[in-house]
Short mmCIF file of C-alpha atoms in Angstrom, two decimals:
data_model
loop_
_atom_site.label_atom_id
_atom_site.label_comp_id
_atom_site.label_asym_id
_atom_site.label_seq_id
_atom_site.Cartn_x
_atom_site.Cartn_y
_atom_site.Cartn_z
CA MET P 19 6.36 9.71 -43.96
CA ALA P 20 9.31 11.54 -42.71
CA ASN P 21 9.01 13.77 -39.96
CA ASP P 22 10.81 17.27 -40.69
CA LYS P 23 10.83 18.33 -36.44
CA SER P 24 13.83 18.67 -34.98
CA SER P 25 13.69 17.21 -31.19
CA MET P 26 13.19 20.48 -29.71
CA GLN P 27 10.15 20.87 -32.19
CA LEU P 28 8.91 18.21 -30.95
CA ILE P 29 9.04 18.62 -27.60
CA THR P 30 7.27 21.94 -27.97
CA ARG P 31 4.13 20.54 -29.63
CA GLY P 32 4.05 18.08 -27.37
CA ILE P 33 3.51 20.52 -24.24
CA LEU P 34 1.50 23.49 -26.42
CA SER P 35 0.03 22.96 -30.06
CA GLU P 36 -1.11 19.22 -29.44
CA ASN P 37 -1.22 19.43 -25.67
CA PRO P 38 -2.97 16.57 -24.66
CA ILE P 39 -5.31 17.61 -22.21
CA PHE P 40 -5.85 20.89 -23.75
CA LYS P 41 -5.61 20.32 -27.29
CA LEU P 42 -6.20 16.46 -28.51
CA ALA P 43 -8.59 16.54 -26.00
CA LEU P 44 -7.07 13.72 -24.13
CA SER P 45 -7.33 11.17 -21.01
CA MET P 46 -9.38 13.35 -19.66
CA CYS P 47 -10.66 10.95 -16.97
CA PRO P 48 -7.05 11.16 -14.59
CA ALA P 49 -7.75 15.53 -15.99
CA VAL P 50 -10.32 15.27 -13.85
CA GLY P 51 -10.56 12.90 -10.90
CA ILE P 52 -6.82 12.65 -10.05
CA SER P 53 -5.87 16.86 -10.52
CA THR P 54 -6.52 18.43 -6.46
CA THR P 55 -3.74 19.10 -6.18
CA VAL P 56 -0.66 19.67 -7.34
CA MET P 57 1.73 16.15 -6.48
CA ASN P 58 -1.21 14.09 -7.48
CA GLY P 59 -0.60 16.35 -11.08
CA ILE P 60 3.05 15.35 -10.54
CA MET P 61 3.40 11.57 -9.43
CA LEU P 62 0.47 10.90 -12.67
CA GLY P 63 2.63 12.80 -14.99
CA ILE P 64 5.97 11.94 -14.15
CA ALA P 65 5.06 7.75 -14.44
CA VAL P 66 3.41 8.76 -17.96
CA LEU P 67 6.60 9.98 -18.52
CA PHE P 68 7.92 7.00 -18.33
CA VAL P 69 4.93 5.01 -20.15
CA GLN P 70 5.21 7.36 -22.39
CA VAL P 71 8.63 7.62 -23.32
CA PHE P 72 9.87 3.37 -22.84
CA SER P 73 6.54 2.58 -24.95
CA SER P 74 7.24 4.55 -28.78
CA VAL P 75 10.74 3.66 -28.30
CA THR P 76 10.02 0.41 -27.92
CA ILE P 77 7.58 0.42 -30.39
CA SER P 78 9.65 2.49 -33.34
CA LEU P 79 12.00 0.14 -32.08
CA PHE P 80 9.82 -3.18 -33.22
CA LYS P 81 7.52 -1.41 -36.22
CA ASN P 82 8.56 -3.26 -38.91
CA LEU P 83 8.36 -6.33 -36.84
CA ILE P 84 4.49 -5.72 -36.08
CA HIS P 85 1.74 -7.08 -38.00
CA PRO P 86 -0.61 -4.04 -39.42
CA ARG P 87 -3.52 -6.15 -38.22
CA ILE P 88 -2.87 -7.10 -34.77
CA ARG P 89 -0.98 -3.13 -34.13
CA ILE P 90 -3.59 -2.18 -30.86
CA PRO P 91 -3.12 -5.46 -28.99
CA THR P 92 0.75 -4.67 -29.57
CA TYR P 93 -0.11 -1.70 -28.53
CA THR P 94 -1.62 -2.64 -25.07
CA LEU P 95 0.66 -5.09 -24.24
CA THR P 96 3.65 -3.00 -24.64
CA ILE P 97 2.10 -0.25 -22.07
CA ALA P 98 1.39 -2.47 -19.70
CA THR P 99 4.36 -4.56 -19.81
CA TRP P 100 6.04 -1.52 -19.04
CA VAL P 101 3.19 -0.04 -16.28
CA THR P 102 4.37 -3.15 -14.47
CA VAL P 103 7.68 -3.21 -14.93
CA ILE P 104 7.66 0.46 -13.75
CA ASP P 105 5.08 -0.65 -11.12
CA LEU P 106 7.42 -2.93 -9.83
CA VAL P 107 10.98 -0.77 -9.60
CA LEU P 108 9.50 1.74 -7.94
CA ALA P 109 7.14 -1.21 -5.18
CA ALA P 110 11.11 -1.80 -4.45
CA TYR P 111 13.28 0.51 -4.72
CA MET P 112 11.36 3.36 -3.77
CA PRO P 113 8.71 2.43 -1.43
CA GLU P 114 7.81 6.11 -0.41
CA ALA P 115 7.10 7.96 -3.32
CA TYR P 116 5.01 4.32 -4.61
CA ALA P 117 2.85 4.58 -1.67
CA LYS P 118 1.04 7.34 -2.98
CA MET P 119 1.33 7.52 -6.56
CA GLY P 120 0.72 4.10 -7.27
CA ILE P 121 -2.59 3.43 -7.73
CA PHE P 122 -1.78 6.44 -10.60
CA VAL P 123 0.26 3.61 -11.98
CA LYS P 124 -1.32 1.14 -12.63
CA LEU P 125 -4.40 3.87 -13.80
CA ILE P 126 -2.25 4.04 -17.05
CA VAL P 127 -2.92 1.06 -19.05
CA ALA P 128 -6.64 2.34 -20.03
CA PHE P 129 -4.92 6.04 -20.87
CA ALA P 130 -5.79 7.07 -24.54
CA ILE P 131 -2.63 9.44 -25.12
CA ILE P 132 -0.26 6.94 -24.76
CA THR P 133 -1.77 4.02 -27.65
CA MET P 134 -2.95 7.39 -29.89
CA ARG P 135 0.72 8.36 -29.96
CA LEU P 136 2.25 5.28 -30.63
CA GLU P 137 -0.78 5.18 -33.77
CA MET P 138 0.03 8.08 -35.32
CA PHE P 139 3.81 8.77 -34.54
CA ALA P 140 6.45 5.68 -33.26
CA CYS P 141 4.82 3.41 -35.20
CA LYS P 142 5.94 5.46 -38.30
CA GLU P 143 9.24 7.03 -37.14
CA SER P 144 12.58 6.53 -36.73
CA VAL P 145 13.69 5.43 -32.91
CA ASN P 146 15.04 8.92 -31.93
CA ASP P 147 12.05 11.18 -32.61
CA SER P 148 10.20 8.81 -31.07
CA PHE P 149 11.81 9.34 -27.96
CA TRP P 150 11.67 13.45 -28.35
CA ASP P 151 7.63 13.02 -29.46
CA GLY P 152 7.17 10.82 -26.12
CA LEU P 153 9.22 12.93 -23.72
CA GLY P 154 7.19 15.72 -25.32
CA MET P 155 3.98 14.46 -25.09
CA GLY P 156 4.41 13.21 -21.30
CA LEU P 157 5.75 16.54 -20.52
CA GLY P 158 2.98 18.50 -21.99
CA PHE P 159 0.88 15.51 -19.71
CA MET P 160 2.85 16.40 -17.01
CA VAL P 161 2.10 19.94 -17.30
CA GLY P 162 -1.98 19.96 -18.20
CA MET P 163 -2.32 18.60 -14.78
CA VAL P 164 -0.14 20.41 -12.52
CA VAL P 165 -2.32 23.50 -13.64
CA ILE P 166 -5.31 21.92 -13.21
CA GLY P 167 -3.83 21.28 -9.93
CA PHE P 168 -2.75 24.21 -9.22
CA VAL P 169 -5.90 25.86 -9.72
CA ARG P 170 -8.10 23.46 -8.65
CA GLU P 171 -5.26 23.04 -5.49
CA LEU P 172 -5.23 26.89 -4.36
CA LEU P 173 -9.32 27.70 -5.25
CA GLY P 174 -10.11 24.22 -3.19
CA SER P 175 -8.33 24.43 -0.24
CA GLY P 176 -5.92 27.59 -0.35
CA MET P 177 -2.97 25.73 -0.89
CA ILE P 178 -0.19 24.83 -2.75
CA LEU P 179 1.77 21.65 -2.68
CA GLY P 180 -0.01 21.11 0.99
CA TYR P 181 1.21 24.72 2.03
CA ASP P 182 -1.13 26.98 3.60
CA VAL P 183 -0.85 29.66 1.19
CA LEU P 184 -4.22 31.53 1.58
CA GLY P 185 -5.40 30.53 4.92
CA PHE P 186 -8.70 30.11 4.08
CA LYS P 187 -10.69 28.51 1.31
CA PRO P 188 -12.76 30.43 -0.96
CA LEU P 189 -14.13 27.70 -3.25
CA LEU P 190 -15.18 24.05 -2.17
CA PHE P 191 -16.46 23.33 -4.82
CA PHE P 192 -12.50 22.72 -7.05
CA ILE P 193 -12.15 19.61 -4.71
CA LEU P 194 -15.17 18.33 -5.93
CA PRO P 195 -14.96 16.23 -9.78
CA SER P 196 -17.55 18.24 -11.23
CA ALA P 197 -14.82 21.01 -11.29
CA GLY P 198 -13.04 19.36 -13.29
CA PHE P 199 -14.42 19.76 -15.95
CA PHE P 200 -15.24 23.59 -15.83
CA VAL P 201 -10.99 24.37 -14.80
CA VAL P 202 -10.19 22.18 -18.17
CA GLY P 203 -12.86 23.69 -19.87
CA LEU P 204 -11.63 27.55 -18.97
CA MET P 205 -7.83 26.67 -19.37
CA MET P 206 -9.28 25.23 -23.78
CA ALA P 207 -10.61 28.16 -24.21
CA PHE P 208 -7.58 29.63 -22.96
CA PHE P 209 -5.10 27.82 -24.75
CA ASN P 210 -6.63 28.19 -28.23
CA TRP P 211 -7.44 31.86 -27.59
CA ILE P 212 -3.20 32.36 -26.35
CA GLU P 213 -2.47 31.19 -29.99
CA VAL P 214 -5.16 33.31 -32.06
CA TYR P 215 -3.49 35.87 -30.52
CA TYR P 216 -0.50 34.54 -31.19
CA LYS P 217 -1.53 33.53 -34.83
CA ARG P 218 -2.46 37.22 -35.03
CA SER P 219 0.85 38.62 -33.85
CA LYS P 220 2.31 37.37 -35.86
CA GLY P 221 0.52 37.87 -38.66
CA LEU P 222 -0.99 34.19 -39.54
CA LYS P 223 -4.43 34.35 -40.62
CA MET X 20 -5.18 -19.24 -43.81
CA ARG X 21 -0.91 -17.85 -44.10
CA ASP X 22 -1.85 -14.60 -42.56
CA ILE X 23 -4.12 -15.97 -39.91
CA ILE X 24 -1.40 -18.18 -38.31
CA THR X 25 1.22 -14.91 -39.26
CA ILE X 26 -1.25 -13.17 -36.54
CA VAL X 27 -0.94 -16.22 -34.02
CA VAL X 28 2.61 -16.53 -34.30
CA ARG X 29 3.64 -12.87 -33.91
CA LEU X 30 0.71 -12.24 -30.95
CA THR X 31 2.23 -15.62 -29.17
CA VAL X 32 5.69 -14.30 -29.64
CA SER X 33 5.22 -11.03 -28.06
CA CYS X 34 3.24 -11.89 -24.87
CA LEU X 35 6.24 -14.67 -25.00
CA LEU X 36 8.91 -11.58 -24.75
CA ALA X 37 6.46 -8.69 -22.39
CA ALA X 38 5.92 -12.09 -20.21
CA THR X 39 9.53 -12.77 -19.65
CA VAL X 40 10.33 -9.59 -19.12
CA MET X 41 7.26 -8.80 -16.49
CA GLY X 42 9.15 -11.89 -14.80
CA LEU X 43 12.63 -10.86 -15.40
CA CYS X 44 11.76 -7.86 -13.21
CA PHE X 45 9.64 -9.04 -10.82
CA ILE X 46 12.57 -11.70 -10.17
CA PHE X 47 15.46 -8.95 -9.40
CA THR X 48 12.83 -6.72 -7.73
CA SER X 49 11.47 -9.24 -5.21
CA ASN X 50 13.84 -9.37 -2.76
CA ALA X 51 13.96 -6.22 -2.64
CA LYS X 52 10.17 -5.65 -2.22
CA LYS X 53 9.75 -8.02 0.20
CA HIS X 54 12.46 -6.26 2.44
CA ASN X 55 10.26 -3.36 2.69
CA GLU X 56 7.34 -4.97 3.96
CA HIS X 57 9.76 -6.53 6.24
CA VAL X 58 11.09 -2.42 7.76
CA LYS X 59 7.73 -1.32 7.85
CA GLU X 60 6.27 -3.91 9.29
CA GLN X 61 9.24 -3.02 11.83
CA GLN X 62 8.65 -0.10 11.88
CA VAL X 63 4.62 -0.01 12.39
CA MET X 64 5.98 -2.26 15.69
CA TYR X 65 7.79 0.44 16.75
CA GLU X 66 5.61 3.07 16.55
CA LEU X 67 3.06 0.76 17.94
CA LEU X 68 5.21 0.40 20.86
CA GLY X 69 5.68 4.94 20.91
CA TYR X 70 9.09 5.10 19.22
CA LYS X 71 6.78 7.49 16.64
CA GLY X 72 9.21 9.27 13.57
CA GLY X 73 12.09 7.63 13.74
CA ALA X 74 12.71 8.42 17.65
CA ALA X 75 15.92 6.13 18.74
CA ILE X 76 14.63 2.93 19.58
CA PRO X 77 16.46 2.22 23.24
CA GLU X 78 19.01 -0.53 22.64
CA SER X 79 17.98 -2.51 25.75
CA LEU X 80 14.96 -3.16 23.88
CA ALA X 81 14.82 -6.75 22.02
CA MET X 82 12.04 -8.37 20.29
CA HIS X 83 11.16 -12.20 20.69
CA GLU X 84 9.47 -14.37 17.95
CA VAL X 85 6.56 -16.55 18.82
CA TYR X 86 5.15 -18.87 15.85
CA ARG X 87 2.10 -20.98 16.53
CA TYR X 88 1.35 -23.94 14.52
CA VAL X 89 -1.66 -26.56 15.35
CA ILE X 90 0.23 -29.74 14.91
CA SER X 91 -2.96 -32.21 14.11
CA ASN X 92 -2.65 -36.01 13.09
CA SER X 93 -5.78 -38.03 12.51
CA GLU X 94 -6.27 -38.90 16.45
CA LYS X 95 -5.70 -35.39 17.74
CA GLN X 96 -4.41 -32.00 17.18
CA SER X 97 -2.00 -29.91 19.39
CA ILE X 98 -0.42 -27.01 19.52
CA GLY X 99 3.13 -26.14 19.19
CA TYR X 100 4.90 -23.43 19.84
CA LEU X 101 8.12 -22.37 18.24
CA VAL X 102 10.61 -20.02 20.79
CA PRO X 103 13.70 -18.55 20.92
CA ALA X 104 15.80 -20.26 23.46
CA GLY X 105 19.03 -19.37 25.61
CA HIS X 106 19.49 -16.24 26.15
CA GLY X 107 18.14 -15.23 21.94
CA GLU X 108 21.77 -16.42 20.73
CA ASP X 109 21.57 -16.21 16.93
CA GLY X 110 20.10 -20.02 15.36
CA LYS X 111 19.26 -21.16 18.87
CA PHE X 112 15.06 -22.90 18.62
CA LEU X 113 13.24 -24.64 21.01
CA PHE X 114 9.95 -25.67 19.85
CA VAL X 115 7.78 -27.12 22.76
CA ASN X 116 4.42 -29.26 21.77
CA ILE X 117 1.43 -28.41 23.73
CA ASP X 118 -1.82 -30.42 24.77
CA LEU X 119 -5.00 -29.02 23.66
CA ASP X 120 -5.04 -29.85 28.27
CA GLY X 121 -2.42 -27.93 28.87
CA THR X 122 0.17 -30.49 29.21
CA MET X 123 3.33 -30.81 27.90
CA ILE X 124 3.65 -33.03 24.89
CA GLU X 125 7.63 -32.42 24.48
CA SER X 126 10.51 -30.22 24.08
CA LYS X 127 13.36 -30.86 21.19
CA PRO X 128 15.80 -27.60 20.43
CA VAL X 129 15.64 -26.21 17.15
CA THR X 130 18.15 -25.32 15.26
CA LEU X 131 17.00 -21.96 12.39
CA SER X 132 19.26 -18.52 11.26
CA ALA X 133 17.64 -15.13 12.38
CA ILE X 134 16.93 -15.30 8.52
CA GLU X 135 15.10 -18.91 8.15
CA ALA X 136 12.86 -17.94 10.57
CA LEU X 137 11.43 -15.06 8.82
CA GLU X 138 10.99 -16.64 6.53
CA ALA X 139 7.64 -19.10 6.04
CA GLU X 140 8.97 -22.16 4.06
CA THR X 141 11.95 -22.86 6.20
CA ARG X 142 10.47 -22.43 9.39
CA ASN X 143 7.37 -24.59 8.47
CA LYS X 144 10.26 -27.09 7.27
CA ALA X 145 12.35 -27.45 10.28
CA VAL X 146 9.00 -27.33 12.94
CA LEU X 147 7.82 -30.49 10.10
CA ALA X 148 11.00 -31.91 10.86
CA ALA X 149 10.97 -31.57 15.17
CA VAL X 150 7.37 -33.72 15.12
CA SER X 151 7.03 -37.07 14.88
CA PRO X 152 6.23 -38.78 11.99
CA GLY X 153 2.85 -39.02 10.77
CA ASN X 154 1.89 -35.63 12.19
CA THR X 155 1.00 -32.18 9.80
CA VAL X 156 2.08 -29.06 10.65
CA THR X 157 -0.30 -25.02 10.20
CA PHE X 158 1.06 -21.64 11.13
CA ALA X 159 -1.57 -20.21 12.96
CA ASP X 160 0.46 -17.19 13.97
CA GLN X 161 3.15 -14.75 15.03
CA THR X 162 3.49 -12.81 18.25
CA ILE X 163 6.15 -10.94 19.12
CA VAL X 164 7.17 -10.67 23.74
CA VAL X 165 9.13 -7.06 23.62
CA THR X 166 11.58 -6.99 26.80
CA GLU X 167 13.10 -4.61 28.13
CA ASN X 168 16.87 -5.41 29.83
CA GLY X 169 14.56 -8.75 30.13
CA ASN X 170 11.64 -7.38 31.91
CA ARG X 171 8.14 -7.65 29.69
CA ILE X 172 6.79 -4.67 28.65
CA ALA X 173 3.78 -5.56 25.43
CA TYR X 174 3.55 -8.81 23.59
CA LEU X 175 2.90 -7.37 19.64
CA LEU X 176 -0.30 -9.73 18.29
CA GLY X 177 -0.41 -9.64 14.31
CA GLY X 178 -3.83 -10.92 13.36
CA LYS X 179 -6.80 -10.49 10.46
CA PHE X 180 -10.57 -10.96 11.42
CA GLN X 181 -13.43 -10.69 8.43
CA GLY X 182 -14.48 -6.93 7.63
CA PHE X 183 -17.19 -5.74 6.24
CA LYS X 184 -15.66 -7.37 2.76
CA THR X 185 -12.81 -9.05 2.59
CA PHE X 186 -10.13 -9.98 5.53
CA VAL X 187 -8.75 -7.05 7.61
CA HIS X 188 -5.20 -7.70 8.57
CA VAL X 189 -4.38 -5.88 11.91
CA MET X 190 -1.44 -5.37 14.25
CA LEU X 191 -2.07 -5.02 17.68
CA ALA X 192 0.17 -3.85 21.24
CA VAL X 193 -0.96 -5.20 24.92
CA ASP X 194 1.00 -4.80 27.71
CA PRO X 195 1.58 -7.81 30.12
CA ALA X 196 -1.55 -7.20 31.76
CA PHE X 197 -3.24 -7.74 28.28
CA SER X 198 -4.33 -3.68 29.08
CA PHE X 199 -4.66 -2.50 24.91
CA VAL X 200 -1.89 -0.17 24.13
CA GLY X 201 -2.39 0.59 20.40
CA MET X 202 -3.62 -0.72 17.37
CA GLU X 203 -2.52 -0.76 13.23
CA ILE X 204 -4.72 -2.19 10.44
CA LEU X 205 -2.31 -3.21 7.86
CA GLU X 206 -4.27 -3.89 5.63
CA HIS X 207 -8.23 -3.98 4.64
CA GLU X 208 -10.82 -3.65 2.11
CA GLU X 209 -13.68 -1.47 3.57
CA ASP X 210 -15.43 1.35 2.05
CA PRO X 211 -13.49 4.65 1.10
CA GLY X 212 -15.23 6.95 3.83
CA LEU X 213 -18.03 4.72 5.36
CA GLY X 214 -15.87 1.34 6.93
CA ALA X 215 -12.14 2.47 5.60
CA GLU X 216 -12.61 5.22 8.31
CA ILE X 217 -11.53 1.92 10.43
CA GLU X 218 -7.43 3.34 9.79
CA GLN X 219 -8.37 7.16 11.21
CA ASP X 220 -7.08 7.94 14.94
CA TYR X 221 -9.60 9.04 16.22
CA PHE X 222 -11.08 5.67 15.60
CA LYS X 223 -8.35 3.32 16.75
CA ASN X 224 -8.20 5.15 19.67
CA GLN X 225 -11.24 4.76 21.36
CA PHE X 226 -9.39 1.20 22.18
CA LYS X 227 -6.12 2.77 23.60
CA GLY X 228 -6.06 2.18 27.18
CA LYS X 229 -8.50 -0.44 27.90
CA PRO X 230 -8.13 -2.48 30.16
CA PHE X 231 -8.20 -6.96 29.65
CA ALA X 232 -12.06 -6.93 31.54
CA ALA X 233 -13.05 -3.66 29.49
CA LEU X 234 -11.99 -5.81 26.59
CA LYS X 235 -13.14 -8.90 27.27
CA ALA X 236 -16.93 -8.01 27.15
CA ILE X 237 -16.49 -4.67 24.69
CA ASP X 238 -19.14 -3.49 22.10
CA VAL X 239 -20.01 -1.46 20.23
CA VAL X 240 -23.03 1.42 20.69
CA LYS X 241 -25.01 3.40 18.83
CA ALA X 242 -24.16 6.89 19.22
CA PRO X 243 -22.27 9.66 17.65
CA ILE X 244 -19.07 10.31 19.87
CA PRO X 245 -19.48 13.45 22.53
CA ASP X 246 -17.72 16.60 21.44
CA ASP X 247 -14.67 16.83 23.83
CA TYR X 248 -14.11 13.19 23.93
CA PHE X 249 -13.47 13.04 19.43
CA LYS X 250 -11.30 16.26 20.34
CA ALA X 251 -9.09 14.30 22.69
CA LEU X 252 -9.48 10.72 20.69
CA THR X 253 -7.88 13.75 17.27
CA GLY X 254 -5.40 14.91 19.72
CA LYS X 255 -6.72 18.34 19.59
CA VAL X 256 -6.58 18.77 23.32
CA SER X 257 -2.99 18.48 25.54
CA ASP X 258 -1.65 14.86 26.81
CA ASP X 259 -2.64 15.42 30.19
CA ASP X 260 -6.32 15.87 29.13
CA ILE X 261 -6.18 13.26 26.76
CA MET X 262 -5.13 10.60 28.99
CA GLN X 263 -8.38 11.87 31.46
CA PHE X 264 -10.46 11.15 28.40
CA ARG X 265 -8.29 7.40 28.35
CA GLU X 266 -9.90 6.75 32.08
CA GLN X 267 -13.33 8.14 31.81
CA TYR X 268 -14.06 6.34 29.02
CA LYS X 269 -11.63 2.76 29.69
CA ASP X 270 -14.85 1.48 30.90
CA LYS X 271 -17.10 2.18 28.25
CA ASP X 272 -18.15 0.69 24.69
CA ILE X 273 -16.58 2.11 20.91
CA TYR X 274 -18.56 4.26 19.23
CA ALA X 275 -19.59 2.81 15.74
CA LEU X 276 -18.59 5.18 12.89
CA THR X 277 -21.65 6.39 10.74
CA GLY X 278 -22.86 4.12 8.48
CA ALA X 279 -20.90 1.73 8.92
CA THR X 280 -21.98 -0.06 11.70
CA ILE X 281 -20.66 -3.23 10.68
CA SER X 282 -17.32 -2.39 10.01
CA THR X 283 -17.24 -1.24 13.49
CA LYS X 284 -18.08 -4.70 15.25
CA ALA X 285 -15.92 -6.32 13.24
CA VAL X 286 -12.46 -4.57 14.21
CA ALA X 287 -14.47 -4.50 18.10
CA TYR X 288 -15.04 -8.32 18.53
CA GLY X 289 -11.60 -9.17 15.83
CA VAL X 290 -9.50 -7.23 18.74
CA LYS X 291 -12.02 -8.93 21.44
CA GLY X 292 -11.26 -12.50 20.08
CA ILE X 293 -7.41 -11.69 19.23
CA VAL X 294 -6.41 -10.53 23.04
CA THR X 295 -8.64 -13.19 25.11
CA LYS X 296 -7.20 -15.83 23.08
CA PHE X 297 -3.76 -14.48 23.28
CA ALA X 298 -4.17 -14.43 26.73
CA TYR X 299 -5.06 -18.04 27.46
CA ARG X 300 -2.52 -18.79 25.05
CA VAL X 301 0.56 -17.22 26.16
CA THR X 302 -1.30 -18.02 30.32
CA VAL X 303 -0.77 -21.74 29.18
CA LEU X 304 2.89 -21.56 27.81
CA ASP X 305 4.26 -19.33 30.89
CA LYS X 306 2.68 -22.37 32.97
CA VAL X 307 4.54 -24.90 30.51
CA LEU X 308 7.48 -23.44 30.76
CA LYS X 309 8.28 -22.71 34.22
CA GLU X 310 7.06 -25.81 34.98
CA GLN X 311 10.03 -27.86 32.86
CA GLN X 312 12.39 -25.49 33.29
CA LEU X 313 12.96 -24.58 30.26
CA ALA X 314 15.45 -21.66 29.30
CA VAL X 315 13.64 -19.13 26.44
CA SER X 316 14.98 -15.61 25.92
CA PHE X 317 12.24 -13.42 27.06
#
């Protein structure tokens, strides 16, 4: 199965038509649990982006050496290795950022989106395409987290990136975990509505 | 059968590869990590002394590390101190072995560079070489004596005690009369929202300014913190008012955190233990140093 998409198409696919959170509905736990602020979304997004790109490239490089029966353990091993490496490097060279996002980095091992991309894409396609696909998916995840974080931070605590923009707290409910489901659900509906609208305007079915 | 063998071999090889990558990464980053921890520790120390947020640290300020060891053989135990000797020249240390009743057994000069002294392994070796053969040495704790122009202004005490779940690691600052200057919780695993509140300022500030006499008898009272005192603890009133509240509450007990009385008690009693024991030890050490006319840097 050869891939017929250009690098740019692969990136936009990850962000829009196959957005991990809003379209594929994967890795919902972090989307609901951690996305209370924009900053959290950016931090986790960057960490996922790196792990996704590195893992995709690694699996794509070794795709002919991986026995099909043990591919899932191999994916997990690859992801765990990269997560550990990023964890160690961050702790050593960026201690201040690590203090904020250390806990998120360790969580990434269990993210469904990364394993899914390795299984669906990286184990079949070339290294180059896998890189762009990983980049697109990582960016898509980051965009999703930032958008949800934006809504929840603005409505929940009246702030954006820690700056008080509203001066009051509209709805404390949005900070609570249960509100994460509502926001994700509304965002999904919004993304789907845009897609339908776009296709109709283009005269597609 | 062949399938199983290839699977086993491949899995083993990939695990070994992953382990190599992680191991190499660990080796390359461990030095930087250690350095970071040291920098962070230094920062905590200076913050405890009142130099917050990168305030300039005067050159007259000096820190002298004192390491305490337990020296034991089959018959008896004694306490050994590794102290910087002379006027703080690099590499000169003095090892003082003090009997449990406060008389000196021996003292020996020890040569150890500053980096070697920071590293536990090389330091332990040097101490082991200094004691007479047949003894074992166990590192107990380290204390930092802070001086300004040669006069002691504070002691920084590291320590740990049992919390609600695991050990709580703290660093305390006390002044030469052992009144409380400040505290930082370095590591703990108390429950978020309950025991984890011990790292909040309003809790830590309750200890500030308590004289040694009050610390020795400190206890925990199960009552809500009065509103005006709470405001003073969180720093929402003027500095004069804070000092006034500190004066008013200096002999009072610690208010228990809501739903975390055990954590509160652990910290209060832990602090009490660390400070009272240290006060006794440093008095003994000072007496010995004076009697024997040993020159140390603090």
